[in-house]
PDB file of C-alpha atoms in Angstrom:
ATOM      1  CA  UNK M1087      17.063 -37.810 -70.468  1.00 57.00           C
ATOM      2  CA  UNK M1088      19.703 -39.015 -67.395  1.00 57.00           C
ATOM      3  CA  UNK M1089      22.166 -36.215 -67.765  1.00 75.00           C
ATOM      4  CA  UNK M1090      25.385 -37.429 -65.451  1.00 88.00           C
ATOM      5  CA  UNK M1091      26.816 -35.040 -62.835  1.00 91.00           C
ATOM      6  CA  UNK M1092      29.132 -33.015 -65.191  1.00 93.00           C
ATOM      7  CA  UNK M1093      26.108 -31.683 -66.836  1.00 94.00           C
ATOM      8  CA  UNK M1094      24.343 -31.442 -63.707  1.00 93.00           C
ATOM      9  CA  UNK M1095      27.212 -28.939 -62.187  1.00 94.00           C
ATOM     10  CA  UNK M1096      27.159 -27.173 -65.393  1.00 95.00           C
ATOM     11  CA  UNK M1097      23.657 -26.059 -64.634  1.00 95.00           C
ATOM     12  CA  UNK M1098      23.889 -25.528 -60.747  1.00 94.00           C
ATOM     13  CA  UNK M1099      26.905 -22.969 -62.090  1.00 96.00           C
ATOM     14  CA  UNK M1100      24.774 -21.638 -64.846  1.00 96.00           C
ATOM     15  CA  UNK M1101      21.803 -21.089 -62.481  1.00 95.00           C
ATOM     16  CA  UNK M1102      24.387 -18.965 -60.425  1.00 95.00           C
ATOM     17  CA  UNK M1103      25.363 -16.693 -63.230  1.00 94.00           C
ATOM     18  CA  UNK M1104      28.071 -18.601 -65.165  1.00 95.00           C
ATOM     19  CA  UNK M1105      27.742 -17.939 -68.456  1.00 95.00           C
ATOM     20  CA  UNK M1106      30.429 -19.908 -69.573  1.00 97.00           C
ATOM     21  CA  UNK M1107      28.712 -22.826 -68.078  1.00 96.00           C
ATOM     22  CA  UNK M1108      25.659 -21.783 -69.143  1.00 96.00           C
ATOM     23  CA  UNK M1109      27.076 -21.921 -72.961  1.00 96.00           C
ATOM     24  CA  UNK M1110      28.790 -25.160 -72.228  1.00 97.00           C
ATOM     25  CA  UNK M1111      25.603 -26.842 -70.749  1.00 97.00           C
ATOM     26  CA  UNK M1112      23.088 -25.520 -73.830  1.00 97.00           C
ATOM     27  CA  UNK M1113      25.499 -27.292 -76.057  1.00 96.00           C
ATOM     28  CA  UNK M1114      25.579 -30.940 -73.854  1.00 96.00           C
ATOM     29  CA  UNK M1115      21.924 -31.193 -73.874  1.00 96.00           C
ATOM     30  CA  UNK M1116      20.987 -30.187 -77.257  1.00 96.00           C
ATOM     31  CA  UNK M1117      20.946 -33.570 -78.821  1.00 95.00           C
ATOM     32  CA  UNK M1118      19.247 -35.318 -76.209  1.00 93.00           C
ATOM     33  CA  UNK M1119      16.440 -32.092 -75.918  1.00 95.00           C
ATOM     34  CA  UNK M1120      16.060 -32.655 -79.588  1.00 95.00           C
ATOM     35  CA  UNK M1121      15.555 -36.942 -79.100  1.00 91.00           C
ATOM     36  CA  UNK M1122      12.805 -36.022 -76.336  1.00 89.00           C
ATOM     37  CA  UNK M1123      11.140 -33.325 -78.848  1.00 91.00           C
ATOM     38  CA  UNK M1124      11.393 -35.900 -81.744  1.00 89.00           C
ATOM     39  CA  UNK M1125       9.217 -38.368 -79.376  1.00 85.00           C
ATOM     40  CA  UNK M1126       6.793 -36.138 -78.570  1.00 84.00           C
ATOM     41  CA  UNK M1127       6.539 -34.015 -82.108  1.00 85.00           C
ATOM     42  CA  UNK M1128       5.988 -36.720 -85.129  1.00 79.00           C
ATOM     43  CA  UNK M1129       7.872 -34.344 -87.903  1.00 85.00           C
ATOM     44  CA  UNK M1130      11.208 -33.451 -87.667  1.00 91.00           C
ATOM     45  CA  UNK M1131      10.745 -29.382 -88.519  1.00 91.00           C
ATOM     46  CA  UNK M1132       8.265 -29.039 -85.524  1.00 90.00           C
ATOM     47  CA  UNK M1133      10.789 -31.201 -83.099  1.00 92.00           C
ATOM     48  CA  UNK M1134      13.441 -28.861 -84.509  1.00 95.00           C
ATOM     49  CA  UNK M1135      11.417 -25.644 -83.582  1.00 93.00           C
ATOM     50  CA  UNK M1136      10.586 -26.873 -80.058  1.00 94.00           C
ATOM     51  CA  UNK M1137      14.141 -27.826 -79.574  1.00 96.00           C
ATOM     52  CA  UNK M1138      15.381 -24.654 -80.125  1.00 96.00           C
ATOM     53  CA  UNK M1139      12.462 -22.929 -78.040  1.00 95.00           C
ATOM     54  CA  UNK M1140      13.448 -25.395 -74.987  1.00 96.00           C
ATOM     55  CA  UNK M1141      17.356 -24.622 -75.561  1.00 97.00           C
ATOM     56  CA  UNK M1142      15.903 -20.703 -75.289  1.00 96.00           C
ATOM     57  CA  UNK M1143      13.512 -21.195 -72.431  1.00 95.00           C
ATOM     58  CA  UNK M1144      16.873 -23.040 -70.744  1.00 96.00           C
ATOM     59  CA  UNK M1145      18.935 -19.992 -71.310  1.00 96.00           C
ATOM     60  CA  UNK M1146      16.378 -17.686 -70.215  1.00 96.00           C
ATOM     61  CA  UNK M1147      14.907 -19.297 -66.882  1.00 95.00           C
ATOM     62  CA  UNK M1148      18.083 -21.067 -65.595  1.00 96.00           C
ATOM     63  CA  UNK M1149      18.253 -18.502 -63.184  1.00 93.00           C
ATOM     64  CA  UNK M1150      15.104 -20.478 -61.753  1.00 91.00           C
ATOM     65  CA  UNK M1151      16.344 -23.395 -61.388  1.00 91.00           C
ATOM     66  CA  UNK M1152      16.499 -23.530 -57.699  1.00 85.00           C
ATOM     67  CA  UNK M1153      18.725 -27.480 -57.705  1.00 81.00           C
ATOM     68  CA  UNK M1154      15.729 -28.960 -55.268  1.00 78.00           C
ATOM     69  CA  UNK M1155      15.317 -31.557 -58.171  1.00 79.00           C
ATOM     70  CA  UNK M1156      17.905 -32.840 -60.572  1.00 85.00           C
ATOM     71  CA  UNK M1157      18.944 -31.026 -63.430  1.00 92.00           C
ATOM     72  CA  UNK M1158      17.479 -33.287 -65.817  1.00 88.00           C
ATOM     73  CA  UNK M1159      14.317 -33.589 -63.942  1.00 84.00           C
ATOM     74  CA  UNK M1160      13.945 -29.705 -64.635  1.00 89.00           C
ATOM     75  CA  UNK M1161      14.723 -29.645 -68.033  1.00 92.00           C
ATOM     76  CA  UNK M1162      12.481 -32.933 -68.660  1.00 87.00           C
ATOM     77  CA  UNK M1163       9.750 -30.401 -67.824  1.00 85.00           C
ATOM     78  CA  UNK M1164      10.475 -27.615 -69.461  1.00 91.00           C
ATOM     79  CA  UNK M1165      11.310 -29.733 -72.940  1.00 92.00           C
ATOM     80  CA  UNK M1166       7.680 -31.350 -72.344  1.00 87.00           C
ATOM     81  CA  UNK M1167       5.856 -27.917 -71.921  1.00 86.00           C
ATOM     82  CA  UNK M1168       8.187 -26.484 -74.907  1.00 91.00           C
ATOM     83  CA  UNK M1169       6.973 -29.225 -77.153  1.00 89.00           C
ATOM     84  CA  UNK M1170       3.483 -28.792 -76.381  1.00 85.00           C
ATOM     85  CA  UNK M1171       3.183 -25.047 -76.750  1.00 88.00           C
ATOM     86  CA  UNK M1172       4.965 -25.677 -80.018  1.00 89.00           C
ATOM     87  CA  UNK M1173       1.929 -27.874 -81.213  1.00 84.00           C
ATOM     88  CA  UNK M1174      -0.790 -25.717 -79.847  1.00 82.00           C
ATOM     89  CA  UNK M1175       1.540 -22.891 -82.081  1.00 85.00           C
ATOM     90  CA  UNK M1176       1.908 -24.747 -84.834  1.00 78.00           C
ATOM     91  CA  UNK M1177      -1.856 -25.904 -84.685  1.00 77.00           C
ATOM     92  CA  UNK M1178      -3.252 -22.308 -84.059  1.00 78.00           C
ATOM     93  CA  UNK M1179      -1.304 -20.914 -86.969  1.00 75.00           C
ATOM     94  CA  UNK M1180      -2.579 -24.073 -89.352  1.00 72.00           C
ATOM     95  CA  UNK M1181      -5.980 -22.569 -88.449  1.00 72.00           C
ATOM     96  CA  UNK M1182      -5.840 -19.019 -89.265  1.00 75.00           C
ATOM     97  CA  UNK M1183      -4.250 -20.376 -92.675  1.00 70.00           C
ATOM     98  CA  UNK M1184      -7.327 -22.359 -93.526  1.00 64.00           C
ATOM     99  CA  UNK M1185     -10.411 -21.146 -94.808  1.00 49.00           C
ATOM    100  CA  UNK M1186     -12.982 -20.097 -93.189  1.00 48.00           C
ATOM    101  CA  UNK M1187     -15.393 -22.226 -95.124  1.00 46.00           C
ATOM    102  CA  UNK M1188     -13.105 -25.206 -94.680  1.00 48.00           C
ATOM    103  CA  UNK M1189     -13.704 -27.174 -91.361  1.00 50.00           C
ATOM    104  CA  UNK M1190     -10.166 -27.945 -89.595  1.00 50.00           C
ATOM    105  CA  UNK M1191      -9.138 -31.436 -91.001  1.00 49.00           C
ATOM    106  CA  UNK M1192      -7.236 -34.709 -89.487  1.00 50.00           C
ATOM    107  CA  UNK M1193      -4.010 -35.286 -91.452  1.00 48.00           C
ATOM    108  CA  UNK M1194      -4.256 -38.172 -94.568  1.00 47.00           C
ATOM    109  CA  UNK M1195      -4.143 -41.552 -92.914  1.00 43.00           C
ATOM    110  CA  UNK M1196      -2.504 -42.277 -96.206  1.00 39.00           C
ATOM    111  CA  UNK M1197       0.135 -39.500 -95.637  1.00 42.00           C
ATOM    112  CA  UNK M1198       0.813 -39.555 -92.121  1.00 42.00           C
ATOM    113  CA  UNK M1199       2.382 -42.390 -90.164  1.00 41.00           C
ATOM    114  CA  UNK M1200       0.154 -44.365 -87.890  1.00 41.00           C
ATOM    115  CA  UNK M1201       2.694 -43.148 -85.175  1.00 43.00           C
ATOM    116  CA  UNK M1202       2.243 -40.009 -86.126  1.00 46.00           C
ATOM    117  CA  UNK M1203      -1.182 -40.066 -86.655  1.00 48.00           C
ATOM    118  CA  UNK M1204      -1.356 -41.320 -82.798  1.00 56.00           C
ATOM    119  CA  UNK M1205       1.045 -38.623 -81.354  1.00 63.00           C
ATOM    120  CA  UNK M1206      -1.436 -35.923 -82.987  1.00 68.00           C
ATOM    121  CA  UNK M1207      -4.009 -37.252 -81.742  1.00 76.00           C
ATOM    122  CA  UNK M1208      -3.069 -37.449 -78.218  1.00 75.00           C
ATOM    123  CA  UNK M1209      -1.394 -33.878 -78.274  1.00 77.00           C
ATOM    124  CA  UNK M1210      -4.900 -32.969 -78.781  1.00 79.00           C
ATOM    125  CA  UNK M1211      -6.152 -35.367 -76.388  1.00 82.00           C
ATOM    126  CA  UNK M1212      -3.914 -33.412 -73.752  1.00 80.00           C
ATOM    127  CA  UNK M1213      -4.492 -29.879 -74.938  1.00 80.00           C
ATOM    128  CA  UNK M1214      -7.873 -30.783 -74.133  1.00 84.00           C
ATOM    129  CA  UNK M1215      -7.409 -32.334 -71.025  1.00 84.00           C
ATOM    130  CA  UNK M1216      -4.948 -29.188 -69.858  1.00 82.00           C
ATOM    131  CA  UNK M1217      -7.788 -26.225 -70.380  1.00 82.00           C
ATOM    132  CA  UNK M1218     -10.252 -28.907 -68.810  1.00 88.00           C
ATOM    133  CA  UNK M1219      -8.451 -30.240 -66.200  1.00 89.00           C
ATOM    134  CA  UNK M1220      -4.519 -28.514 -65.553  1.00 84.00           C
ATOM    135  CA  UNK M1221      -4.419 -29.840 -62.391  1.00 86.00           C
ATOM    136  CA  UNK M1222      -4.755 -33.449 -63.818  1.00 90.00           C
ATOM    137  CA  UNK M1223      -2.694 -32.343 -67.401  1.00 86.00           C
ATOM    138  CA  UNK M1224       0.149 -31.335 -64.868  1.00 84.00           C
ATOM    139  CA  UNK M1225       0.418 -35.006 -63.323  1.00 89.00           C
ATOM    140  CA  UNK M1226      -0.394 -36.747 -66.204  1.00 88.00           C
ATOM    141  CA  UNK M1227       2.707 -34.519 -68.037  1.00 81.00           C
ATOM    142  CA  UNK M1228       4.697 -35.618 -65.619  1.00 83.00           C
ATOM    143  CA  UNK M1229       4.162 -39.113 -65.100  1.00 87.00           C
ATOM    144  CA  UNK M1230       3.543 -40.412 -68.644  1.00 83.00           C
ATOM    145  CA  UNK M1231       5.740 -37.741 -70.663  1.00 77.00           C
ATOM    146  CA  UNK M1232       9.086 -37.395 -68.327  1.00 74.00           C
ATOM    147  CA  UNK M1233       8.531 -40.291 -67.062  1.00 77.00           C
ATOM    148  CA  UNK M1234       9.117 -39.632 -63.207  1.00 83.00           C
ATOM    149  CA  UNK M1235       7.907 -42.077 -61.008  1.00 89.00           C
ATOM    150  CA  UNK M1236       5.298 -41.601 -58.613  1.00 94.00           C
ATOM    151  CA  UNK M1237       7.182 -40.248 -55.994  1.00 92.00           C
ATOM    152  CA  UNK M1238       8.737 -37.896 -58.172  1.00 87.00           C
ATOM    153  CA  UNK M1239       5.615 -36.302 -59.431  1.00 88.00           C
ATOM    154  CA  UNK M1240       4.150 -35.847 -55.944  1.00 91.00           C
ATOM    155  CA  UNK M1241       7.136 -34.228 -54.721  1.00 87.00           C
ATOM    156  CA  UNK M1242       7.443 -31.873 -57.824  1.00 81.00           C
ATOM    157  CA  UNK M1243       3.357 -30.742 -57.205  1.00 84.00           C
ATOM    158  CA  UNK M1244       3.644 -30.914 -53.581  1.00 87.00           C
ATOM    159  CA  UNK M1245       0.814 -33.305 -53.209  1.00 93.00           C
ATOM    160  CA  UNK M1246       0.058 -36.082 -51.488  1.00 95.00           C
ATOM    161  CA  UNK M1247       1.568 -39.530 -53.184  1.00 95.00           C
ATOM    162  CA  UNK M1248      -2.398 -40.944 -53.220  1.00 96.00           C
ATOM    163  CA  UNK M1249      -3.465 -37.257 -55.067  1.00 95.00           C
ATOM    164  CA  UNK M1250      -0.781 -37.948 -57.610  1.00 94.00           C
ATOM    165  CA  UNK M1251      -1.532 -41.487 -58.018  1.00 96.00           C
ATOM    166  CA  UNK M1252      -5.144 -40.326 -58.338  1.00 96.00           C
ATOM    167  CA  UNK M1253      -4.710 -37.520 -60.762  1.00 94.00           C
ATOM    168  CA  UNK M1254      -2.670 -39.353 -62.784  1.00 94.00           C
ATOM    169  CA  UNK M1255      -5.421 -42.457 -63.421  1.00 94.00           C
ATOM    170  CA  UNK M1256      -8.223 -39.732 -63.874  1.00 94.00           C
ATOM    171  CA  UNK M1257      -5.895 -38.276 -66.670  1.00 91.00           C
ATOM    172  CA  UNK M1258      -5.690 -41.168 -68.148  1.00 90.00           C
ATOM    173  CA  UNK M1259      -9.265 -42.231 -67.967  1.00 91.00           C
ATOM    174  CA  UNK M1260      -9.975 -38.676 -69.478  1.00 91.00           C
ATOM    175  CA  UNK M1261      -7.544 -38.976 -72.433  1.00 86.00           C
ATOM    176  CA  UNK M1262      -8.859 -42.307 -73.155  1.00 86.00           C
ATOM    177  CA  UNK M1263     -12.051 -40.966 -73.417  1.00 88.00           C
ATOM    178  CA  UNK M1264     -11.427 -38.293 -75.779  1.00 85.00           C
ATOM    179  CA  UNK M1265      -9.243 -40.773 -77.435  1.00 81.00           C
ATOM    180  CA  UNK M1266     -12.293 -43.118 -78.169  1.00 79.00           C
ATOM    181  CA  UNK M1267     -12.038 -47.029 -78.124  1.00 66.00           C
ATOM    182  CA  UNK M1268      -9.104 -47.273 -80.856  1.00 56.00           C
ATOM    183  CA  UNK M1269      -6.557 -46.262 -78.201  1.00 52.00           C
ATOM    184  CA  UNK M1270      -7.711 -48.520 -75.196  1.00 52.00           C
TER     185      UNK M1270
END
């Protein structure tokens, strides 16, 4: 998501109390907040719904945005953690739907796209990881979802470059595990 400097002054004037920029700014970075939902969310109601909760967590919290970090940088984040609280929503309320006599379910292979099929699986690969590990969920996030570089991600935890670098692989070796040998 590399917003260019228009959109970036739109949100240093939004985090100040603009509302007209704030307006003006939801309405640049809807589509491409909806393109990063749609990678991480396989069906296109559930990267809808996080879309909209990102464009709302925006609104609400620009006022946090403190312009340390680009623009997009921020809103990387906050589209990442949208889209995975939307899961963990969507996955909760799929549960208390079910049966009780019914055990929880992987979607039809037959049904569901292998890509899809892989992006569920590693949603739950990193819910799992984030209420084992959030220290290593956070880096991982970061690194492998937005997509910052190394640098980036040490700076945004305040960590060491070698503790990111290090969190980061022991994600990784943690989600593979839970992943099993398909995904290696």
């Amino acid at each position: 998501m590399a917003l260019d400097e228009l959109t970036e002054e739109l949100a240093r004037s939004a985090a100040a109390g603009d509302h007209r920029a704030l307006g003006e700014l939801l309405a640049r970075i809807e589509p491409d907040v909806m393109r990063h939902c749609a990678r991480i969310l396989p069906y296109h109601q559930d990267a809808e719904e996080a879309s909209q909760d990102t464009l709302l967590a925006v609104a609400r919290n620009i006022g946090r945005f403190e312009g340390r970090a680009r623009f997009s940088t921020w809103l990387h984040i906050v589209t990442a953690n949208c889209a995975r609280t939307t899961y963990r929503s969507l996955k909760r309320r799929a549960a208390e739907q079910s049966s009780d006599e019914l055990p929880m379910q992987k979607p039809d292979a037959r049904r569901v796209s292998v890509i899809a099929g892989s992006r569920l699986d590693l949603l739950d690969a990193m819910e799992a990881l984030e209420a084992d590990k959030p220290d290593l969920a956070q880096a991982l996030v970061l690194r492998d979802i937005v997509q910052l570089d190394y640098n980036e991600v040490a700076d945004q935890l305040g960590i060491p470059l070698g503790t990111a670098k290090s969190r980061i692989h022991q994600a990784r070796k943690y989600v593979q595990g839970v992943l099993g040998e398909d995904y290696r």
